[in-house]
Coordinates of C-alpha atoms and ligand atoms in Angstrom, one line a residue:
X155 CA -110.3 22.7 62.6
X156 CA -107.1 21.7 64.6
X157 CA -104.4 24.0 63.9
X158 CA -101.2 22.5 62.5
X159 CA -99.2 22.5 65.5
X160 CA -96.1 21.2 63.9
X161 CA -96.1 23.4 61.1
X162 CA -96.6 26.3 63.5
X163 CA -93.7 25.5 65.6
X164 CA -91.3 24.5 62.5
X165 CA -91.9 27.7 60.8
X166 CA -89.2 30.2 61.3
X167 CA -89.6 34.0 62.4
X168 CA -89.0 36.1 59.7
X169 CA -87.1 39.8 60.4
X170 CA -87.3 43.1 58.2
X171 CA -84.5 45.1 58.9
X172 CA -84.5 48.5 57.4
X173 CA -80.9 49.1 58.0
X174 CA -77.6 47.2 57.3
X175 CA -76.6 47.7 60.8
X176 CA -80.1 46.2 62.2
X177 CA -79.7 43.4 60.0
X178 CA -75.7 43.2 61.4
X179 CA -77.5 43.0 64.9
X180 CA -80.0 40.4 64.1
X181 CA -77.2 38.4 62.9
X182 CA -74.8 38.6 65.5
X183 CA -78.1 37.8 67.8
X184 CA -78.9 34.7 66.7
X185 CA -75.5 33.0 64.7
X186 CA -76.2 30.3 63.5
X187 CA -80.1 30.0 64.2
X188 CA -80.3 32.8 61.4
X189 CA -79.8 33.1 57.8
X190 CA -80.0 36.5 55.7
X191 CA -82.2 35.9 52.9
X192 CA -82.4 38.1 49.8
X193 CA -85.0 35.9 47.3
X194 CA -84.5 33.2 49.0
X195 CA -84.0 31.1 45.6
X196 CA -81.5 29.5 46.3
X197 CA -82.2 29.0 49.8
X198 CA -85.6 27.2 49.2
X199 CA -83.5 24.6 47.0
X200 CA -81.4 23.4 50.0
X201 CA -84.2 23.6 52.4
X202 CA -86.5 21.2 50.0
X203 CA -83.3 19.1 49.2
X204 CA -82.1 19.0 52.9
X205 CA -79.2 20.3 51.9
X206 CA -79.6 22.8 54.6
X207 CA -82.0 23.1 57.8
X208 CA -84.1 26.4 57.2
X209 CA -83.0 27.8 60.7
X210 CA -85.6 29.5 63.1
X211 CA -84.5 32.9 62.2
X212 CA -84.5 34.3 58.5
X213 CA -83.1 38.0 58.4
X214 CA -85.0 39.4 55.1
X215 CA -82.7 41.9 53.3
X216 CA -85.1 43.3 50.9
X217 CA -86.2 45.9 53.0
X218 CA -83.3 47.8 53.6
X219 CA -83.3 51.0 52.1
X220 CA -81.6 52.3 48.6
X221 CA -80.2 48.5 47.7
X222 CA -83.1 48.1 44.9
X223 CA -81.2 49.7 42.0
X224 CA -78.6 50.8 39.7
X225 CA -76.8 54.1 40.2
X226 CA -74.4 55.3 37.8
X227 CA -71.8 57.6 39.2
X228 CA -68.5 59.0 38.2
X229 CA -66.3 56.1 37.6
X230 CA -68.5 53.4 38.2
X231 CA -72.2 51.7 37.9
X232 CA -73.4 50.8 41.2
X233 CA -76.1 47.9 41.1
X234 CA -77.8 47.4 44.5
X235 CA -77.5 43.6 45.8
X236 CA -81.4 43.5 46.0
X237 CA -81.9 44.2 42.4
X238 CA -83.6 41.5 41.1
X239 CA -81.7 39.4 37.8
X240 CA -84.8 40.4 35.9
X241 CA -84.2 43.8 36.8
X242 CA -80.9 43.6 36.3
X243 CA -81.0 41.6 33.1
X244 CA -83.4 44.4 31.5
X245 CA -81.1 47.6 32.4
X246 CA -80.0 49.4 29.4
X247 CA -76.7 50.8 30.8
X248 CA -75.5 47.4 32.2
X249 CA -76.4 46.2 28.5
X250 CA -74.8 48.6 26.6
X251 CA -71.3 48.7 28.6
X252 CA -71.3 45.4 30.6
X253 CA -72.8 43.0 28.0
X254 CA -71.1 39.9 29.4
X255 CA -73.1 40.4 32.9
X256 CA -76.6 40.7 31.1
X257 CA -75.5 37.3 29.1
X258 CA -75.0 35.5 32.2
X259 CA -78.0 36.9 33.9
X260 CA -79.9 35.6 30.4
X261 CA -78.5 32.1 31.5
X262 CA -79.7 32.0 34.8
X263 CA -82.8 29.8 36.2
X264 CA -86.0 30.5 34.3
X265 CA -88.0 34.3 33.9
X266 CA -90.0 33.8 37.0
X267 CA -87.3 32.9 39.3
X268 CA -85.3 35.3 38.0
X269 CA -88.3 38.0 39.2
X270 CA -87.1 37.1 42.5
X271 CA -83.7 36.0 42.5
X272 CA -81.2 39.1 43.6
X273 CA -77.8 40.0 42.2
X274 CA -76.8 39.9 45.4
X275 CA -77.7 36.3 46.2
X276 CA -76.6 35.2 43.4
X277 CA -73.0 36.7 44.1
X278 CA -73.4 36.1 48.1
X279 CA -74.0 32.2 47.1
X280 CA -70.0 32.4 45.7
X281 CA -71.0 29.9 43.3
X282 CA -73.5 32.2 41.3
X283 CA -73.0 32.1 37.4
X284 CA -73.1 36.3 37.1
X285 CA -69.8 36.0 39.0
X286 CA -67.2 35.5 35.9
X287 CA -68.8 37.8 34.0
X288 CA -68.6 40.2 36.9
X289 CA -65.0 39.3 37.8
X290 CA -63.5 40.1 34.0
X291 CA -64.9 43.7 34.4
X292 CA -62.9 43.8 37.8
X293 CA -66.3 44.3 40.3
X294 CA -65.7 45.1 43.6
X295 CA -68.2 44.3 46.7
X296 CA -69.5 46.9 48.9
X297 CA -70.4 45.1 52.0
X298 CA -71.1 45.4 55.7
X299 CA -68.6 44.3 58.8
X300 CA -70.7 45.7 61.7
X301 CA -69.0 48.9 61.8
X302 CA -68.4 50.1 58.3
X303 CA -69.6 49.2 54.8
X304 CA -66.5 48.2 53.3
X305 CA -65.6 47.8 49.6
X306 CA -63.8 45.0 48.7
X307 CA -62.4 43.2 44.8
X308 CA -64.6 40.1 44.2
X309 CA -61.9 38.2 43.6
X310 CA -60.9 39.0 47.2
X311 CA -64.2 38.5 49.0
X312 CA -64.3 35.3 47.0
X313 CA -61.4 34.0 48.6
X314 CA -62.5 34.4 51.9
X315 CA -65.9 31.9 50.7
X316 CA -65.1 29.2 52.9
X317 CA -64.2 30.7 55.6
X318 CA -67.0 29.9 57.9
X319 CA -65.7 32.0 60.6
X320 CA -66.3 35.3 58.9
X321 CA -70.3 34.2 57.8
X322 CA -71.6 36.9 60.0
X323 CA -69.0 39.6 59.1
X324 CA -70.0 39.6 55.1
X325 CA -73.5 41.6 54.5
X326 CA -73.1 42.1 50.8
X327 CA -74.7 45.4 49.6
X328 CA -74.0 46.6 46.4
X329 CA -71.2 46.1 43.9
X330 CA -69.3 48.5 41.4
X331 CA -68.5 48.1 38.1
X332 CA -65.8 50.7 37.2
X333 CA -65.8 52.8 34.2
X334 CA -64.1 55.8 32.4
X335 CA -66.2 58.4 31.2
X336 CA -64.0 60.2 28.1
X337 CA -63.9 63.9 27.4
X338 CA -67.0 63.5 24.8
X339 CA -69.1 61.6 27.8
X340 CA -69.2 58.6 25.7
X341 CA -68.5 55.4 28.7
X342 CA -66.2 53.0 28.3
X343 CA -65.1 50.2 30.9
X344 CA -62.3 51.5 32.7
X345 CA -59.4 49.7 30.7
X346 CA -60.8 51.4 27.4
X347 CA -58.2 54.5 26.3
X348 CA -60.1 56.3 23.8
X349 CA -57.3 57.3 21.9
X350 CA -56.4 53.5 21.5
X351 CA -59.6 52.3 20.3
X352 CA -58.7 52.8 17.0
X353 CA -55.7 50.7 16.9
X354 CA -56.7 48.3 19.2
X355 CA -59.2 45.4 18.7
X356 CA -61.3 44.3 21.9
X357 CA -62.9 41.3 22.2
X358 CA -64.8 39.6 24.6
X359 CA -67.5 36.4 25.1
X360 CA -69.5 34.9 28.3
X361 CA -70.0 31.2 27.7
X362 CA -72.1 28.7 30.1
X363 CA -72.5 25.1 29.7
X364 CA -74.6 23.1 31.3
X365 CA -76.3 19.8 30.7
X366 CA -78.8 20.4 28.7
X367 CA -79.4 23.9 26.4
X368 CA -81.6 25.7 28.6
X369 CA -82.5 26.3 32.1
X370 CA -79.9 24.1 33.3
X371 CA -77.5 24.3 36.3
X372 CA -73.6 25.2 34.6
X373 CA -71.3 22.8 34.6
X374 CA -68.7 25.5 32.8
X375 CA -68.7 28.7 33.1
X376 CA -66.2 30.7 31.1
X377 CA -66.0 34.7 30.7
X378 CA -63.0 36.1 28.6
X379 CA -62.1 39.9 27.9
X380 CA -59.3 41.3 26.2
X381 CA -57.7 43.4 23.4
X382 CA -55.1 42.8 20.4
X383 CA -53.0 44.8 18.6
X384 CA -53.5 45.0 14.3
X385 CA -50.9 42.7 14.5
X386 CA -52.2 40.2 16.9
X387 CA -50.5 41.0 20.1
X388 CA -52.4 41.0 23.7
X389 CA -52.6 44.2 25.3
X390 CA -55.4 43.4 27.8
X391 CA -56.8 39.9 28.6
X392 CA -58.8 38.4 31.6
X393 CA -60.3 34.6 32.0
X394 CA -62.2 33.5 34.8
X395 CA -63.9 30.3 35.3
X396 CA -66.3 28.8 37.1
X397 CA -69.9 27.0 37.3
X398 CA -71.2 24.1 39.1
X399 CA -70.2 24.2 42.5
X400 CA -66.7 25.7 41.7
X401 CA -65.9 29.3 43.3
X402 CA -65.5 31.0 40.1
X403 CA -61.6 32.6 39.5
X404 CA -59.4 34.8 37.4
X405 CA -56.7 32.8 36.0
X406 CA -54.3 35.2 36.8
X407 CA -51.3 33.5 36.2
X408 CA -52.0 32.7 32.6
X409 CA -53.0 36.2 32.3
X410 CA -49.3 37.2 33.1
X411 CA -47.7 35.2 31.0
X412 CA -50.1 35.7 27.7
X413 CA -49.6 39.7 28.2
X414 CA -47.9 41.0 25.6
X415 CA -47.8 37.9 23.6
X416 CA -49.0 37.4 20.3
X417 CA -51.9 35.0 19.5
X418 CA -50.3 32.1 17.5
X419 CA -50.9 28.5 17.2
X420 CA -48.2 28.0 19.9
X421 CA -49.7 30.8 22.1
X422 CA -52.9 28.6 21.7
X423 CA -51.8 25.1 22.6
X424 CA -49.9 27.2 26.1
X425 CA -52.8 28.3 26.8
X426 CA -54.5 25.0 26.7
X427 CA -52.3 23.1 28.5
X428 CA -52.0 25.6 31.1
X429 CA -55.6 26.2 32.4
X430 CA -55.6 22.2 32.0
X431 CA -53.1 22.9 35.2
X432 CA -53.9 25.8 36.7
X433 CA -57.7 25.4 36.4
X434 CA -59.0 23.7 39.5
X435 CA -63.0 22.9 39.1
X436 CA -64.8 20.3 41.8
X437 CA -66.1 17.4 40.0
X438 CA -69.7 16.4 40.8
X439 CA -71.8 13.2 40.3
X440 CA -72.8 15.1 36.7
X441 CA -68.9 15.5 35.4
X442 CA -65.4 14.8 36.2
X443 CA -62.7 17.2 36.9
X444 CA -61.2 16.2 33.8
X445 CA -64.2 17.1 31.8
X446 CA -64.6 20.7 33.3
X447 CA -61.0 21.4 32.6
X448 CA -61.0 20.4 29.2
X449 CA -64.7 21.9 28.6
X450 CA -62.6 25.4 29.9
X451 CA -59.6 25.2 27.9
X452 CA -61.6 24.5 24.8
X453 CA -64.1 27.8 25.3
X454 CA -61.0 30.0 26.0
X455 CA -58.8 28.8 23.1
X456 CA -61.4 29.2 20.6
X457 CA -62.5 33.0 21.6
X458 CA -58.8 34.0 21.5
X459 CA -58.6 32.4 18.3
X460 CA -61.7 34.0 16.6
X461 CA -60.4 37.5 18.8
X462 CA -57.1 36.9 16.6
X463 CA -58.3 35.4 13.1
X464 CA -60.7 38.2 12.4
Ligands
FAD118 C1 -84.9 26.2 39.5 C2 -83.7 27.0 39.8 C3 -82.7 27.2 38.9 C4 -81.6 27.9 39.2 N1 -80.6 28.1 38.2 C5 -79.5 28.9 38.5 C6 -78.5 29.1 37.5 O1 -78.6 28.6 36.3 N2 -77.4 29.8 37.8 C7 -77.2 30.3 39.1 O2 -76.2 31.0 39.3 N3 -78.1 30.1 40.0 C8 -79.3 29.4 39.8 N4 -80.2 29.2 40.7 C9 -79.9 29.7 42.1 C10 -80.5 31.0 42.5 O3 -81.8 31.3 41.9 C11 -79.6 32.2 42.1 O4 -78.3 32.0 42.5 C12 -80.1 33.5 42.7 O5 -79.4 34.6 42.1 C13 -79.9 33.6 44.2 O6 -80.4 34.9 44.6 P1 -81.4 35.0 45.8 O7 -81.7 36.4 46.0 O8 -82.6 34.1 45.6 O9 -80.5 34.4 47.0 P2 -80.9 33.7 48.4 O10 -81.5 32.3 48.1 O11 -81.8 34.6 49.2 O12 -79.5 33.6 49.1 C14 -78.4 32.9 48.5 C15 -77.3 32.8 49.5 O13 -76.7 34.0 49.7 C16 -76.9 34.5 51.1 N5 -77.2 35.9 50.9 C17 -78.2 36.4 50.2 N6 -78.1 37.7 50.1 C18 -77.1 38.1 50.9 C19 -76.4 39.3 51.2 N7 -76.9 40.5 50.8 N8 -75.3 39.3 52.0 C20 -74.8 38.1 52.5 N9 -75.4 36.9 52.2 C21 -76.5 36.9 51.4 C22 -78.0 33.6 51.7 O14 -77.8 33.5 53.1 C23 -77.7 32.3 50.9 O15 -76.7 31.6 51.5 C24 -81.4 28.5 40.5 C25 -82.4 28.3 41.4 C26 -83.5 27.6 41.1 C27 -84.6 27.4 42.2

């Protein structure tokens, strides 16, 4: 009964910080030996592809206290990064107020991966398809930088995702989803004004696609959110896109120049055209460029178009 020597010495050391700040410490330790791991979904997949070398050290972040659910304060819904995207996906109040997050979380991988899958991976990963759902309802990052936890706009801790230099300065924690509670405690998300509920019309839609219907990688992912007048003017919109290997972003230039607009054939073909340009997806071996821009401009169009024609 040899033991399997190789197999001994290949297989990393795995660490159970109970503390951000012991898993900071761990980190700085061993650099680039280590990896923090959440579900380690997404980190199996390059392992077993060789996309990545599973390092010697693997800093487990599940064990850290108070990041395993959702806590809904004053003006926002806090949803711990080790919540699981089952757990997530089944939460009543994220359902209710932030449907586009729960539609994106339906989307992703299959039910038994996404038992172990985190929120926080996926969002950590910068590529994970929650993220334009979570940018449109302006989610900020709580996260840790060896000193203080931090809290941070996604869109900002998204631009930093290639910076290699700051890999051991971003522990993601939590995030926040803001919110305004009104005077009759009903929750809205925190661009709703009560009083203009009535006269406004808001509208929004999460779309993936991928190559195949279901339990498919994204090659597009689209999230829109916004609201019209009676009369068909914008009042409120955000776009962001993303999927495949693309850092999802808010296409915040278009946003400006929509604002205050009214939703008209013309309006239509701009906005077209211009996320043709402003749009910039990575093409893959499964589609071009091209395709994901058009794919984009084609989802976006046609929700502002149903927002406007009912
Ligand atoms: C079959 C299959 C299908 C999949 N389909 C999809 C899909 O459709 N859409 C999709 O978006 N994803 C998909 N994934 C990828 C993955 O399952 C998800 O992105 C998942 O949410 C990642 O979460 P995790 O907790 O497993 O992350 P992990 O694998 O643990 O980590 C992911 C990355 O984030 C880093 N990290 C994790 N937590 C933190 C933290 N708190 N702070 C800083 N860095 C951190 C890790 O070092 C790693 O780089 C799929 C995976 C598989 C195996």
């Amino acid at each position: 009964m040899g033991m399997n020597v190789q197999e001994t010495m290949s297989s990393p050391l795995v660490w159970h910080p109970q503390t951000a700040a012991e898993a900071w410490i761990l980190k700085q330790n061993f650099g680039i030996e280590s990896v923090y791991i959440s579900g380690g979904t997404l980190l199996r997949t390059h392992w077993e592809s060789g996309v990545a070398a599973m390092p010697q050290h693997l800093i487990d972040l599940s064990a850290i206290r108070g990041l395993n659910d959702c806590k809904i304060g004053e003006q926002d819904l806090l949803i711990g990064g080790q919540m699981s995207l089952q757990a997530c996906r089944t939460n009543l109040f994220l359902q209710r107020h932030f449907p586009m997050v729960t539609e994106a979380i339906r989307t992703i991988a299959a039910p038994s991966i996404r038992q172990i899958a985190t929120i926080g991976g996926n969002v950590a990963s910068n590529i994970g398809d929650s993220i334009p759902a979570l940018l449109v309802y302006d989610a900020e990052v709580s996260w840790y930088d060896g000193s203080a936890e931090l809290q941070t706009p996604l869109s900002e801790w998204l631009l930093h995702a290639n910076d290699s230099s700051r890999e051991n300065e971003r522990l993601l924690l939590s995030l926040q989803l803001p919110f305004k509670k009104s005077e009759d405690d009903s929750i809205h998300d925190s661009d709703e004004e009560k009083d203009s509920n009535a006269k406004m019309k808001r509208f929004s839609a999460y779309h993936k696609v991928g190559r195949r219907e279901a339990f498919t990688p994204s090659v597009v992912t689209a999230a829109i959110k916004g609201s019209l007048t009676k009369s068909g003017v914008l009042k409120e919109i955000r776009i962001a896109l993303g999927g495949g290997q693309t850092i999802p972003q808010r296409i915040e230039q278009l946003e400006k120049e929509i604002i205050e607009a009214a939703v008209d054939a013309r309006l239509l073909q701009h906005v077209y055209d211009r996320i043709l340009q402003l749009y910039e997806p990575r093409e893959d071996i499964f589609a071009s460029a091209a395709y994901r821009k058009t794919t984009a401009a084609n989802l976006i169009v046609t929700e502002l178009w149903k927002a406007a024609k009912v």
